[in-house]
Short mmCIF file of C-alpha atoms in Angstrom, two decimals:
data_model
loop_
_atom_site.label_atom_id
_atom_site.label_comp_id
_atom_site.label_asym_id
_atom_site.label_seq_id
_atom_site.Cartn_x
_atom_site.Cartn_y
_atom_site.Cartn_z
CA UNK A 1 -85.09 15.10 -77.96
CA UNK A 2 -86.88 12.44 -76.01
CA UNK A 3 -88.32 9.59 -78.06
CA UNK A 4 -91.89 8.87 -79.04
CA UNK A 5 -92.84 5.25 -78.25
CA UNK A 6 -93.47 4.56 -81.94
CA UNK A 7 -90.01 5.76 -83.01
CA UNK A 8 -86.56 4.13 -83.09
CA UNK A 9 -84.68 7.31 -82.22
CA UNK A 10 -82.15 6.35 -79.54
CA UNK A 11 -83.54 2.79 -79.34
CA UNK A 12 -81.50 0.87 -81.93
CA UNK A 13 -80.43 -2.53 -80.69
CA UNK A 14 -82.48 -2.40 -77.50
CA UNK A 15 -83.83 -5.77 -76.30
CA UNK A 16 -87.27 -6.97 -77.37
CA UNK A 17 -90.14 -6.08 -75.03
CA UNK A 18 -93.77 -7.06 -75.59
CA UNK A 19 -94.88 -3.71 -74.17
CA UNK A 20 -93.34 -1.77 -77.05
CA UNK A 21 -95.67 -0.45 -79.75
CA UNK A 22 -93.03 -1.32 -82.35
CA UNK A 23 -89.47 -2.62 -82.28
CA UNK A 24 -85.91 -1.53 -83.05
CA UNK A 25 -83.81 -4.63 -82.43
CA UNK A 26 -82.04 -6.28 -85.40
CA UNK A 27 -84.56 -9.15 -85.56
CA UNK A 28 -87.55 -6.84 -86.11
CA UNK A 29 -87.16 -6.89 -89.90
CA UNK A 30 -87.51 -10.68 -89.91
CA UNK A 31 -90.61 -10.45 -87.69
CA UNK A 32 -92.08 -7.48 -89.64
CA UNK A 33 -92.67 -5.44 -86.47
CA UNK A 34 -90.11 -2.64 -86.81
CA UNK A 35 -91.07 0.98 -86.18
CA UNK A 36 -91.65 2.95 -89.38
CA UNK A 37 -88.44 4.93 -88.93
CA UNK A 38 -86.26 1.85 -88.20
CA UNK A 39 -84.26 2.15 -91.40
CA UNK A 40 -83.78 5.90 -91.01
CA UNK A 41 -82.36 5.55 -87.48
CA UNK A 42 -80.94 2.04 -87.30
CA UNK A 43 -80.00 1.21 -90.87
CA UNK A 44 -76.28 1.17 -91.74
CA UNK A 45 -76.39 4.92 -92.38
CA UNK A 46 -78.95 5.69 -89.65
CA UNK A 47 -78.93 8.56 -87.14
CA UNK A 48 -78.94 6.40 -83.99
CA UNK A 49 -76.28 3.78 -83.62
CA UNK A 50 -76.71 0.92 -81.19
CA UNK A 51 -73.82 2.27 -79.10
CA UNK A 52 -76.06 5.25 -78.24
CA UNK A 53 -78.88 3.10 -76.85
CA UNK A 54 -79.11 2.89 -73.05
CA UNK A 55 -78.94 -0.65 -71.68
CA UNK A 56 -80.66 -1.96 -68.56
CA UNK A 57 -77.23 -2.44 -66.99
CA UNK A 58 -76.30 1.19 -67.68
CA UNK A 59 -79.58 2.35 -66.12
CA UNK A 60 -78.80 0.28 -63.04
CA UNK A 61 -75.24 1.58 -62.72
CA UNK A 62 -76.09 5.22 -63.37
CA UNK A 63 -79.04 5.28 -60.96
CA UNK A 64 -76.75 3.83 -58.25
CA UNK A 65 -74.22 6.57 -59.04
CA UNK A 66 -76.91 9.27 -58.81
CA UNK A 67 -77.96 7.78 -55.45
CA UNK A 68 -74.32 7.99 -54.34
CA UNK A 69 -73.88 11.68 -55.23
CA UNK A 70 -77.15 12.87 -53.68
CA UNK A 71 -75.27 15.17 -51.32
CA UNK A 72 -78.39 17.13 -50.32
CA UNK A 73 -80.38 14.14 -49.10
CA UNK A 74 -81.63 13.91 -45.52
CA UNK A 75 -79.35 12.38 -42.91
CA UNK A 76 -80.92 9.70 -40.66
CA UNK A 77 -81.18 12.31 -37.88
CA UNK A 78 -83.10 14.75 -40.15
CA UNK A 79 -86.32 12.71 -40.37
CA UNK A 80 -88.34 10.53 -38.03
CA UNK A 81 -91.36 8.76 -39.53
CA UNK A 82 -94.07 6.75 -37.81
CA UNK A 83 -95.43 4.25 -40.38
CA UNK A 84 -97.82 2.51 -37.91
CA UNK A 85 -100.27 0.11 -39.62
CA UNK A 86 -99.09 -2.04 -42.52
CA UNK A 87 -102.04 -2.63 -44.84
CA UNK A 88 -102.61 -5.98 -46.53
CA UNK A 89 -103.63 -6.16 -50.21
CA UNK A 90 -107.33 -6.31 -49.28
CA UNK A 91 -107.07 -3.21 -47.07
CA UNK A 92 -105.51 -0.61 -49.39
CA UNK A 93 -108.77 0.22 -51.15
CA UNK A 94 -111.17 0.43 -48.23
CA UNK A 95 -110.34 4.00 -47.16
CA UNK A 96 -110.00 3.15 -43.46
CA UNK A 97 -107.68 5.27 -41.33
CA UNK A 98 -105.71 2.65 -39.42
CA UNK A 99 -102.96 5.01 -38.19
CA UNK A 100 -104.11 7.59 -35.63
CA UNK A 101 -100.77 9.48 -35.64
CA UNK A 102 -99.26 11.54 -38.49
CA UNK A 103 -96.65 9.85 -40.69
CA UNK A 104 -93.97 12.45 -39.92
CA UNK A 105 -92.89 12.77 -36.30
CA UNK A 106 -90.03 15.12 -37.11
CA UNK A 107 -88.34 16.77 -40.08
CA UNK A 108 -85.32 19.04 -39.76
CA UNK A 109 -86.62 22.01 -41.77
CA UNK A 110 -83.12 23.42 -42.18
CA UNK A 111 -83.03 21.10 -45.19
CA UNK A 112 -85.60 23.36 -46.86
CA UNK A 113 -83.20 26.32 -46.93
CA UNK A 114 -80.85 24.46 -49.31
CA UNK A 115 -81.16 26.09 -52.76
CA UNK A 116 -82.66 23.09 -54.59
CA UNK A 117 -85.23 22.49 -51.81
CA UNK A 118 -86.14 26.19 -51.49
CA UNK A 119 -86.65 26.64 -55.24
CA UNK A 120 -88.58 23.33 -55.41
CA UNK A 121 -90.98 24.31 -52.59
CA UNK A 122 -91.75 27.62 -54.37
CA UNK A 123 -93.14 25.61 -57.32
CA UNK A 124 -95.64 23.61 -55.26
CA UNK A 125 -98.30 26.33 -54.97
CA UNK A 126 -98.33 27.05 -58.71
CA UNK A 127 -100.94 24.44 -59.58
CA UNK A 128 -104.69 24.04 -59.64
CA UNK A 129 -105.04 20.41 -58.58
CA UNK A 130 -108.34 19.60 -60.33
CA UNK A 131 -107.88 18.18 -63.83
CA UNK A 132 -110.02 19.71 -66.56
CA UNK A 133 -109.25 23.26 -65.42
CA UNK A 134 -106.75 25.21 -67.51
CA UNK A 135 -103.51 26.13 -65.74
CA UNK A 136 -102.65 29.83 -65.84
CA UNK A 137 -98.90 30.33 -65.72
CA UNK A 138 -97.71 33.74 -64.53
CA UNK A 139 -94.39 35.42 -65.33
CA UNK A 140 -93.39 34.89 -61.70
CA UNK A 141 -94.11 31.15 -61.98
CA UNK A 142 -92.01 30.93 -65.16
CA UNK A 143 -89.13 32.58 -63.26
CA UNK A 144 -89.59 30.03 -60.46
CA UNK A 145 -89.32 27.19 -63.01
CA UNK A 146 -86.09 28.66 -64.42
CA UNK A 147 -84.66 29.17 -60.94
CA UNK A 148 -85.33 25.56 -59.97
CA UNK A 149 -83.71 24.25 -63.17
CA UNK A 150 -80.68 26.51 -62.62
CA UNK A 151 -80.27 25.28 -59.03
CA UNK A 152 -80.57 21.56 -59.83
CA UNK A 153 -78.14 21.91 -62.73
CA UNK A 154 -75.49 23.20 -60.30
CA UNK A 155 -75.50 19.87 -58.46
CA UNK A 156 -72.99 17.08 -59.06
CA UNK A 157 -75.95 14.71 -59.51
CA UNK A 158 -77.45 16.54 -62.49
CA UNK A 159 -74.01 17.21 -64.00
CA UNK A 160 -73.33 13.45 -63.86
CA UNK A 161 -76.67 12.75 -65.58
CA UNK A 162 -75.96 15.33 -68.27
CA UNK A 163 -72.47 13.92 -68.91
CA UNK A 164 -73.95 10.46 -69.38
CA UNK A 165 -76.65 11.69 -71.79
CA UNK A 166 -74.15 13.77 -73.75
CA UNK A 167 -71.98 10.64 -74.05
CA UNK A 168 -75.03 8.93 -75.59
CA UNK A 169 -75.38 11.76 -78.15
CA UNK A 170 -78.70 12.90 -76.68
CA UNK A 171 -77.56 16.47 -75.98
CA UNK A 172 -74.68 18.60 -77.17
CA UNK A 173 -74.94 21.34 -74.53
CA UNK A 174 -76.22 21.87 -71.00
CA UNK A 175 -78.46 24.63 -72.39
CA UNK A 176 -80.11 22.17 -74.77
CA UNK A 177 -80.62 19.71 -71.88
CA UNK A 178 -82.20 22.42 -69.69
CA UNK A 179 -84.57 23.46 -72.48
CA UNK A 180 -85.68 19.86 -72.89
CA UNK A 181 -86.14 19.40 -69.12
CA UNK A 182 -88.29 22.52 -69.06
CA UNK A 183 -90.54 21.19 -71.81
CA UNK A 184 -90.65 17.66 -70.34
CA UNK A 185 -91.56 18.75 -66.82
CA UNK A 186 -93.33 22.11 -67.15
CA UNK A 187 -94.84 21.93 -70.65
CA UNK A 188 -98.64 21.85 -70.30
CA UNK A 189 -100.83 19.13 -71.79
CA UNK A 190 -104.40 17.88 -71.38
CA UNK A 191 -105.53 15.05 -69.09
CA UNK A 192 -109.10 15.17 -70.29
CA UNK A 193 -111.26 17.82 -71.92
CA UNK A 194 -108.64 19.43 -74.12
CA UNK A 195 -107.77 22.00 -71.44
CA UNK A 196 -104.04 22.49 -70.86
CA UNK A 197 -104.55 21.39 -67.28
CA UNK A 198 -101.50 19.30 -66.38
CA UNK A 199 -97.73 18.96 -66.52
CA UNK A 200 -95.21 16.31 -65.56
CA UNK A 201 -94.12 18.35 -62.54
CA UNK A 202 -97.66 18.92 -61.31
CA UNK A 203 -98.58 15.25 -61.64
CA UNK A 204 -95.47 13.67 -60.10
CA UNK A 205 -94.49 16.17 -57.41
CA UNK A 206 -97.49 18.31 -56.55
CA UNK A 207 -100.37 15.88 -57.14
CA UNK A 208 -103.70 16.18 -58.92
CA UNK A 209 -107.31 15.20 -58.34
CA UNK A 210 -108.99 13.34 -61.20
CA UNK A 211 -112.46 11.76 -61.06
CA UNK A 212 -112.58 12.18 -57.31
CA UNK A 213 -109.23 10.46 -56.63
CA UNK A 214 -105.70 11.63 -56.02
CA UNK A 215 -103.54 11.14 -59.11
CA UNK A 216 -99.74 11.25 -59.03
CA UNK A 217 -98.40 12.93 -55.86
CA UNK A 218 -95.14 11.09 -55.18
CA UNK A 219 -93.08 13.60 -53.22
CA UNK A 220 -92.21 13.37 -49.54
CA UNK A 221 -91.63 17.12 -49.05
CA UNK A 222 -95.06 17.97 -50.46
CA UNK A 223 -96.62 15.31 -48.21
CA UNK A 224 -94.86 16.57 -45.09
CA UNK A 225 -95.82 20.21 -45.70
CA UNK A 226 -99.49 19.37 -46.32
CA UNK A 227 -99.64 16.99 -43.36
CA UNK A 228 -98.25 19.77 -41.18
CA UNK A 229 -101.05 22.06 -42.43
CA UNK A 230 -103.60 19.41 -41.52
CA UNK A 231 -104.93 18.80 -45.05
CA UNK A 232 -103.44 15.31 -45.41
CA UNK A 233 -104.49 12.36 -43.28
CA UNK A 234 -102.09 9.41 -43.37
CA UNK A 235 -103.98 6.07 -43.28
CA UNK A 236 -101.44 3.23 -43.60
CA UNK A 237 -98.51 1.89 -45.60
CA UNK A 238 -98.39 -1.25 -47.73
CA UNK A 239 -94.67 -1.28 -48.53
CA UNK A 240 -91.57 -0.18 -46.62
CA UNK A 241 -88.27 -0.25 -48.49
CA UNK A 242 -85.34 -2.36 -47.32
CA UNK A 243 -82.96 0.51 -46.56
CA UNK A 244 -82.01 1.68 -43.09
CA UNK A 245 -80.96 5.12 -44.30
CA UNK A 246 -82.36 7.78 -46.68
CA UNK A 247 -83.61 7.85 -49.30
CA UNK A 248 -85.99 5.02 -48.51
CA UNK A 249 -89.20 4.03 -50.32
CA UNK A 250 -92.67 3.88 -48.81
CA UNK A 251 -95.93 2.77 -50.44
CA UNK A 252 -98.74 4.55 -48.61
CA UNK A 253 -102.47 5.26 -48.35
CA UNK A 254 -103.76 8.73 -47.51
CA UNK A 255 -106.57 11.22 -47.84
CA UNK A 256 -105.94 14.72 -49.22
CA UNK A 257 -108.80 17.04 -48.31
CA UNK A 258 -111.15 14.05 -48.56
CA UNK A 259 -109.71 12.70 -51.84
CA UNK A 260 -108.16 9.25 -51.47
CA UNK A 261 -104.89 7.77 -52.75
CA UNK A 262 -105.02 3.99 -52.65
CA UNK A 263 -101.33 3.31 -53.25
CA UNK A 264 -98.90 6.22 -53.56
CA UNK A 265 -95.19 5.46 -53.56
CA UNK A 266 -92.52 7.96 -52.62
CA UNK A 267 -88.82 8.23 -51.97
CA UNK A 268 -88.51 9.48 -48.40
CA UNK A 269 -85.62 11.79 -47.59
CA UNK A 270 -84.05 12.28 -51.02
CA UNK A 271 -83.26 15.69 -52.45
CA UNK A 272 -85.51 17.18 -55.16
CA UNK A 273 -82.70 16.77 -57.69
CA UNK A 274 -82.43 13.02 -57.06
CA UNK A 275 -86.04 12.37 -58.01
CA UNK A 276 -85.97 14.93 -60.81
CA UNK A 277 -82.82 13.40 -62.30
CA UNK A 278 -83.83 9.77 -61.88
CA UNK A 279 -87.31 10.23 -63.39
CA UNK A 280 -85.88 12.28 -66.25
CA UNK A 281 -83.43 9.48 -66.99
CA UNK A 282 -86.23 6.89 -67.05
CA UNK A 283 -88.37 9.06 -69.31
CA UNK A 284 -85.51 9.64 -71.76
CA UNK A 285 -84.23 6.05 -71.75
CA UNK A 286 -87.56 4.18 -71.82
CA UNK A 287 -90.15 6.58 -73.25
CA UNK A 288 -93.75 5.45 -73.28
CA UNK A 289 -92.90 2.24 -71.42
CA UNK A 290 -93.27 0.64 -68.00
#
């Protein structure tokens, strides 16, 4: 249901971008760079009409709407962070700890009893962080995945996202959407030696270690919990978002059990469903692209 980068499914009429492997805009036939299935999807009798493509403007408007209905996000009084040193471009790679204090001074952990947070946190210990080692998924872990999906789908935020995607003829039922989310986020794939060692959820939210470096790991809750356990050492930040409320964005440097992350960006203070919904939207609307 999501689109391969070399397909025109759901992409008819989208603007030209050099990054695309092949193209689906009306001019592509003249330039001889259409995707192979252009005619099947975008021809006069094709499956995907241009009215079902998702424009940049729609992405902008919908993501603002999702931001607006993130009712479970942290209030300004729920989190106090201490960003300390701001690293210049020549400092992010040198693995120097320039911030003696932890990043998080305070988090109101009552947030974590909300259903989407509680079911999200249960998923974080399900992964073996080293790539190249096959993930073993237990029946209990599969139940935890289902529980998380059920909880996020109860939120106004995910219902708004689903309504938008259904309006674009991507899904006909919430059940179909949930099945696709499950495959997108929890389906296993290989990051290296053919072992089914990774998933979208593990990479983005939980974090992995690949070739001696931290890969992925973009979630503030995961960071806070590991920093509290003493296994994460915050080094510096190289970007601090312009907002004076949550969610805000931070680009940061840290060490996880001795493995370094040179630039990791994260939304600070958003709910799990905000990130989950926003990243799903990007993946569905602009597959295989920046």
